[in-house]
């Protein structure tokens, strides 16, 4: 029996809060995962998990042990990756996360094409607008936007996205177009997940808080409201590019448009990037570079 036995299983269950989800992640049966963790607890003579019919929770000892296990697993995987040939095909499990709309439109198709070319790789793509903790939640890779603040992560710029202020011809015929930033406050703002709209004025970035009677945390819903003439919206280019090109929406105050935001691939900060992560980032960079800006 190896002293490593049960550590991967325990870490997976702790991160997934589920034996069945951990078993799926590891490619094992649920009974095998449960058996290995029971043996690990017996060897340690310590209870690591509280098990109920509905959920799995860490004990105090389990929380301390989990942090140490993550470091051990990272060091082990880095050591193995460091001696493997550079041309090794991606394999194993790759866990990724991205926001829903951008993920559905751009990331998922690219990931699916990558999976088709790499049959030894298993992929879990989590589309979620919450900002996930990559280290704490066990993700290998995330696609994020704008300014990055987590110093535990390494980042590579994949592409850019542009924020566009726009409205429908019907709305502009009724209310007129804002001539400068000071007039935005008098218009009906279609408020999405961003509490503030960003602009540039006199060489500096400006943040304005829109007002209006309509709010939704879905970019697609904001777009539909704008098309129906309910107000002004500021959305990333991939939402509105087609509508602007067709004349269904008019782009406004282009001279005050903020700098383009970065689209970033971010991953935990190992000294050696696993081949599967490196290959996926290269693939995403190439795939997103083919997207024309609005």
GROMACS .gro file of C-alpha atoms in nm:
model
  294
    1UNK     CA    1   0.000   0.000   0.000
    2UNK     CA    2   0.138   0.341  -0.101
    3UNK     CA    3   0.124   0.639   0.135
    4UNK     CA    4  -0.026   0.827  -0.164
    5UNK     CA    5  -0.330   0.599  -0.169
    6UNK     CA    6  -0.650   0.793  -0.103
    7UNK     CA    7  -0.504   1.142  -0.137
    8UNK     CA    8  -0.632   1.205  -0.491
    9UNK     CA    9  -0.969   1.057  -0.397
   10UNK     CA   10  -0.998   1.265  -0.079
   11UNK     CA   11  -0.902   1.586  -0.261
   12UNK     CA   12  -1.154   1.524  -0.538
   13UNK     CA   13  -1.437   1.454  -0.291
   14UNK     CA   14  -1.349   1.762  -0.086
   15UNK     CA   15  -1.347   1.985  -0.394
   16UNK     CA   16  -1.664   1.838  -0.543
   17UNK     CA   17  -1.850   1.793  -0.210
   18UNK     CA   18  -1.976   1.468  -0.359
   19UNK     CA   19  -1.850   1.112  -0.385
   20UNK     CA   20  -2.025   1.050  -0.716
   21UNK     CA   21  -1.894   1.372  -0.873
   22UNK     CA   22  -1.543   1.294  -0.750
   23UNK     CA   23  -1.565   0.943  -0.892
   24UNK     CA   24  -1.670   1.083  -1.231
   25UNK     CA   25  -1.382   1.330  -1.223
   26UNK     CA   26  -1.129   1.055  -1.144
   27UNK     CA   27  -1.277   0.793  -1.375
   28UNK     CA   28  -1.344   0.554  -1.086
   29UNK     CA   29  -1.649   0.396  -0.930
   30UNK     CA   30  -1.810   0.566  -0.631
   31UNK     CA   31  -1.746   0.260  -0.417
   32UNK     CA   32  -1.375   0.263  -0.504
   33UNK     CA   33  -1.345   0.629  -0.404
   34UNK     CA   34  -1.530   0.567  -0.077
   35UNK     CA   35  -1.314   0.265  -0.001
   36UNK     CA   36  -0.985   0.452  -0.056
   37UNK     CA   37  -1.090   0.741   0.166
   38UNK     CA   38  -1.201   0.504   0.442
   39UNK     CA   39  -0.858   0.336   0.426
   40UNK     CA   40  -0.688   0.676   0.436
   41UNK     CA   41  -0.884   0.778   0.746
   42UNK     CA   42  -0.796   0.446   0.909
   43UNK     CA   43  -0.425   0.501   0.841
   44UNK     CA   44  -0.441   0.856   0.976
   45UNK     CA   45  -0.673   0.756   1.261
   46UNK     CA   46  -0.859   1.079   1.187
   47UNK     CA   47  -1.202   1.158   1.046
   48UNK     CA   48  -1.158   1.381   0.739
   49UNK     CA   49  -1.516   1.402   0.612
   50UNK     CA   50  -1.865   1.427   0.759
   51UNK     CA   51  -2.097   1.218   0.540
   52UNK     CA   52  -2.473   1.269   0.531
   53UNK     CA   53  -2.738   1.151   0.288
   54UNK     CA   54  -2.741   1.493   0.120
   55UNK     CA   55  -2.387   1.629   0.127
   56UNK     CA   56  -2.026   1.582   0.227
   57UNK     CA   57  -1.849   1.830   0.455
   58UNK     CA   58  -1.491   1.858   0.571
   59UNK     CA   59  -1.398   1.818   0.936
   60UNK     CA   60  -1.154   2.068   1.086
   61UNK     CA   61  -0.877   1.812   1.036
   62UNK     CA   62  -0.999   1.756   0.681
   63UNK     CA   63  -0.973   2.127   0.595
   64UNK     CA   64  -0.613   2.143   0.716
   65UNK     CA   65  -0.528   1.819   0.538
   66UNK     CA   66  -0.688   1.936   0.210
   67UNK     CA   67  -0.460   2.241   0.185
   68UNK     CA   68  -0.153   2.019   0.229
   69UNK     CA   69  -0.285   1.760  -0.019
   70UNK     CA   70  -0.334   2.023  -0.287
   71UNK     CA   71   0.027   2.133  -0.251
   72UNK     CA   72   0.147   1.773  -0.266
   73UNK     CA   73  -0.056   1.698  -0.578
   74UNK     CA   74   0.061   2.016  -0.750
   75UNK     CA   75   0.426   1.933  -0.676
   76UNK     CA   76   0.382   1.574  -0.793
   77UNK     CA   77   0.211   1.674  -1.117
   78UNK     CA   78   0.472   1.941  -1.188
   79UNK     CA   79   0.751   1.687  -1.133
   80UNK     CA   80   0.589   1.438  -1.370
   81UNK     CA   81   0.521   1.702  -1.635
   82UNK     CA   82   0.878   1.831  -1.618
   83UNK     CA   83   1.026   1.502  -1.738
   84UNK     CA   84   0.766   1.425  -2.004
   85UNK     CA   85   0.845   1.499  -2.370
   86UNK     CA   86   0.724   1.833  -2.503
   87UNK     CA   87   0.533   1.666  -2.786
   88UNK     CA   88   0.322   1.455  -2.549
   89UNK     CA   89  -0.045   1.455  -2.650
   90UNK     CA   90  -0.279   1.621  -2.397
   91UNK     CA   91  -0.439   1.363  -2.170
   92UNK     CA   92  -0.615   1.332  -1.837
   93UNK     CA   93  -0.877   1.572  -1.698
   94UNK     CA   94  -0.882   1.943  -1.784
   95UNK     CA   95  -1.126   2.155  -1.579
   96UNK     CA   96  -1.212   2.496  -1.723
   97UNK     CA   97  -1.450   2.781  -1.646
   98UNK     CA   98  -1.579   3.085  -1.837
   99UNK     CA   99  -1.876   3.322  -1.831
  100UNK     CA  100  -2.194   3.186  -1.987
  101UNK     CA  101  -2.251   3.397  -2.297
  102UNK     CA  102  -1.891   3.428  -2.411
  103UNK     CA  103  -1.836   3.063  -2.329
  104UNK     CA  104  -2.135   2.946  -2.530
  105UNK     CA  105  -2.048   3.157  -2.832
  106UNK     CA  106  -1.669   3.128  -2.853
  107UNK     CA  107  -1.506   2.905  -2.592
  108UNK     CA  108  -1.727   2.594  -2.613
  109UNK     CA  109  -1.693   2.558  -2.994
  110UNK     CA  110  -1.314   2.596  -2.968
  111UNK     CA  111  -1.295   2.348  -2.679
  112UNK     CA  112  -1.512   2.098  -2.867
  113UNK     CA  113  -1.284   2.115  -3.170
  114UNK     CA  114  -0.982   2.065  -2.942
  115UNK     CA  115  -1.146   1.764  -2.775
  116UNK     CA  116  -1.215   1.607  -3.113
  117UNK     CA  117  -0.844   1.622  -3.196
  118UNK     CA  118  -0.730   1.495  -2.854
  119UNK     CA  119  -0.927   1.182  -2.765
  120UNK     CA  120  -0.716   1.105  -2.456
  121UNK     CA  121  -0.823   1.432  -2.291
  122UNK     CA  122  -1.129   1.460  -2.068
  123UNK     CA  123  -1.276   1.809  -2.037
  124UNK     CA  124  -1.509   1.967  -1.783
  125UNK     CA  125  -1.622   2.312  -1.903
  126UNK     CA  126  -1.812   2.506  -1.638
  127UNK     CA  127  -2.000   2.807  -1.781
  128UNK     CA  128  -2.080   3.030  -1.486
  129UNK     CA  129  -2.090   3.408  -1.441
  130UNK     CA  130  -1.955   3.378  -1.088
  131UNK     CA  131  -1.585   3.446  -1.045
  132UNK     CA  132  -1.457   3.104  -0.945
  133UNK     CA  133  -1.157   3.049  -0.716
  134UNK     CA  134  -0.933   2.848  -0.950
  135UNK     CA  135  -0.702   2.729  -0.674
  136UNK     CA  136  -0.970   2.657  -0.416
  137UNK     CA  137  -1.217   2.499  -0.660
  138UNK     CA  138  -0.960   2.291  -0.845
  139UNK     CA  139  -0.978   2.445  -1.193
  140UNK     CA  140  -0.689   2.416  -1.438
  141UNK     CA  141  -0.786   2.711  -1.656
  142UNK     CA  142  -1.030   3.003  -1.681
  143UNK     CA  143  -1.116   3.264  -1.942
  144UNK     CA  144  -1.159   3.608  -1.785
  145UNK     CA  145  -1.195   3.969  -1.893
  146UNK     CA  146  -1.054   4.311  -1.814
  147UNK     CA  147  -0.819   4.387  -1.527
  148UNK     CA  148  -0.681   4.084  -1.340
  149UNK     CA  149  -0.607   4.108  -0.968
  150UNK     CA  150  -0.533   3.756  -0.838
  151UNK     CA  151  -0.155   3.733  -0.800
  152UNK     CA  152  -0.175   3.352  -0.762
  153UNK     CA  153  -0.260   3.320  -1.132
  154UNK     CA  154  -0.062   3.339  -1.452
  155UNK     CA  155  -0.228   3.499  -1.754
  156UNK     CA  156  -0.197   3.511  -2.132
  157UNK     CA  157  -0.396   3.752  -2.347
  158UNK     CA  158  -0.611   3.563  -2.595
  159UNK     CA  159  -0.807   3.843  -2.763
  160UNK     CA  160  -0.983   4.173  -2.697
  161UNK     CA  161  -1.343   4.277  -2.656
  162UNK     CA  162  -1.492   4.622  -2.710
  163UNK     CA  163  -1.770   4.789  -2.513
  164UNK     CA  164  -2.025   4.966  -2.735
  165UNK     CA  165  -2.296   5.212  -2.634
  166UNK     CA  166  -2.597   5.178  -2.861
  167UNK     CA  167  -2.973   5.215  -2.905
  168UNK     CA  168  -3.239   5.137  -3.161
  169UNK     CA  169  -3.353   5.384  -3.430
  170UNK     CA  170  -3.700   5.379  -3.272
  171UNK     CA  171  -3.570   5.486  -2.932
  172UNK     CA  172  -3.347   5.756  -3.082
  173UNK     CA  173  -3.638   5.892  -3.287
  174UNK     CA  174  -3.839   5.933  -2.966
  175UNK     CA  175  -3.569   6.048  -2.727
  176UNK     CA  176  -3.283   6.173  -2.940
  177UNK     CA  177  -2.920   6.065  -2.922
  178UNK     CA  178  -2.694   6.176  -2.635
  179UNK     CA  179  -2.446   6.435  -2.762
  180UNK     CA  180  -2.196   6.383  -2.482
  181UNK     CA  181  -2.152   6.184  -2.161
  182UNK     CA  182  -2.340   6.441  -1.951
  183UNK     CA  183  -2.664   6.360  -2.137
  184UNK     CA  184  -2.659   5.986  -2.064
  185UNK     CA  185  -2.815   6.041  -1.721
  186UNK     CA  186  -3.131   6.179  -1.885
  187UNK     CA  187  -3.182   5.861  -2.090
  188UNK     CA  188  -3.335   5.523  -2.003
  189UNK     CA  189  -3.048   5.290  -1.926
  190UNK     CA  190  -3.080   4.917  -1.985
  191UNK     CA  191  -2.881   4.787  -1.692
  192UNK     CA  192  -2.710   4.450  -1.712
  193UNK     CA  193  -2.466   4.278  -1.478
  194UNK     CA  194  -2.233   4.583  -1.475
  195UNK     CA  195  -2.340   4.852  -1.230
  196UNK     CA  196  -2.133   5.115  -1.412
  197UNK     CA  197  -2.070   5.200  -1.777
  198UNK     CA  198  -1.715   5.284  -1.879
  199UNK     CA  199  -1.601   5.562  -2.113
  200UNK     CA  200  -1.299   5.775  -2.199
  201UNK     CA  201  -1.307   6.153  -2.174
  202UNK     CA  202  -1.015   6.393  -2.222
  203UNK     CA  203  -0.772   6.103  -2.215
  204UNK     CA  204  -0.892   5.951  -1.890
  205UNK     CA  205  -1.133   5.671  -1.809
  206UNK     CA  206  -1.474   5.769  -1.675
  207UNK     CA  207  -1.728   5.550  -1.497
  208UNK     CA  208  -2.099   5.640  -1.507
  209UNK     CA  209  -2.385   5.473  -1.322
  210UNK     CA  210  -2.682   5.438  -1.560
  211UNK     CA  211  -3.039   5.487  -1.443
  212UNK     CA  212  -3.351   5.326  -1.579
  213UNK     CA  213  -3.656   5.115  -1.504
  214UNK     CA  214  -3.520   4.796  -1.664
  215UNK     CA  215  -3.252   4.558  -1.533
  216UNK     CA  216  -3.141   4.202  -1.613
  217UNK     CA  217  -2.818   4.010  -1.557
  218UNK     CA  218  -2.833   3.854  -1.906
  219UNK     CA  219  -2.652   4.024  -2.192
  220UNK     CA  220  -2.884   3.856  -2.444
  221UNK     CA  221  -3.185   4.000  -2.260
  222UNK     CA  222  -3.029   4.348  -2.254
  223UNK     CA  223  -2.971   4.322  -2.629
  224UNK     CA  224  -3.335   4.225  -2.689
  225UNK     CA  225  -3.457   4.518  -2.478
  226UNK     CA  226  -3.240   4.755  -2.680
  227UNK     CA  227  -3.370   4.613  -3.008
  228UNK     CA  228  -3.725   4.672  -2.882
  229UNK     CA  229  -3.649   5.037  -2.816
  230UNK     CA  230  -3.651   5.036  -2.438
  231UNK     CA  231  -3.333   5.239  -2.392
  232UNK     CA  232  -2.958   5.273  -2.423
  233UNK     CA  233  -2.727   4.981  -2.351
  234UNK     CA  234  -2.354   4.927  -2.323
  235UNK     CA  235  -2.256   4.573  -2.417
  236UNK     CA  236  -1.947   4.387  -2.542
  237UNK     CA  237  -1.908   4.385  -2.919
  238UNK     CA  238  -1.996   4.019  -2.964
  239UNK     CA  239  -2.352   4.089  -2.848
  240UNK     CA  240  -2.425   4.389  -3.070
  241UNK     CA  241  -2.194   4.367  -3.372
  242UNK     CA  242  -2.452   4.211  -3.604
  243UNK     CA  243  -2.727   4.450  -3.496
  244UNK     CA  244  -2.503   4.752  -3.548
  245UNK     CA  245  -2.391   4.626  -3.888
  246UNK     CA  246  -2.752   4.574  -3.999
  247UNK     CA  247  -2.875   4.910  -3.868
  248UNK     CA  248  -3.100   4.753  -3.604
  249UNK     CA  249  -2.891   4.940  -3.345
  250UNK     CA  250  -2.688   5.261  -3.378
  251UNK     CA  251  -2.349   5.291  -3.210
  252UNK     CA  252  -2.329   5.609  -2.999
  253UNK     CA  253  -2.050   5.833  -2.866
  254UNK     CA  254  -1.779   5.627  -3.035
  255UNK     CA  255  -1.525   5.897  -2.950
  256UNK     CA  256  -1.585   5.824  -2.581
  257UNK     CA  257  -1.552   5.447  -2.616
  258UNK     CA  258  -1.326   5.298  -2.344
  259UNK     CA  259  -1.008   5.106  -2.428
  260UNK     CA  260  -1.064   4.750  -2.544
  261UNK     CA  261  -1.067   4.494  -2.263
  262UNK     CA  262  -0.837   4.196  -2.261
  263UNK     CA  263  -0.971   3.842  -2.288
  264UNK     CA  264  -0.733   3.633  -2.078
  265UNK     CA  265  -0.651   3.269  -2.021
  266UNK     CA  266  -0.557   3.238  -1.654
  267UNK     CA  267  -0.431   2.938  -1.463
  268UNK     CA  268  -0.272   2.859  -1.126
  269UNK     CA  269   0.091   2.950  -1.091
  270UNK     CA  270   0.293   2.626  -1.119
  271UNK     CA  271   0.655   2.647  -1.224
  272UNK     CA  272   0.582   2.409  -1.512
  273UNK     CA  273   0.256   2.446  -1.701
  274UNK     CA  274   0.101   2.101  -1.768
  275UNK     CA  275   0.102   2.010  -2.140
  276UNK     CA  276  -0.278   1.989  -2.149
  277UNK     CA  277  -0.312   2.346  -2.018
  278UNK     CA  278  -0.041   2.484  -2.244
  279UNK     CA  279  -0.195   2.316  -2.550
  280UNK     CA  280  -0.545   2.442  -2.471
  281UNK     CA  281  -0.425   2.800  -2.424
  282UNK     CA  282  -0.243   2.789  -2.760
  283UNK     CA  283  -0.558   2.651  -2.924
  284UNK     CA  284  -0.784   2.919  -2.772
  285UNK     CA  285  -0.541   3.194  -2.873
  286UNK     CA  286  -0.545   3.076  -3.233
  287UNK     CA  287  -0.922   3.024  -3.238
  288UNK     CA  288  -1.009   3.364  -3.089
  289UNK     CA  289  -0.758   3.544  -3.312
  290UNK     CA  290  -0.978   3.448  -3.608
  291UNK     CA  291  -1.270   3.649  -3.464
  292UNK     CA  292  -1.302   3.988  -3.630
  293UNK     CA  293  -1.367   4.284  -3.397
  294UNK     CA  294  -1.686   4.485  -3.429
   0.00000   0.00000   0.00000
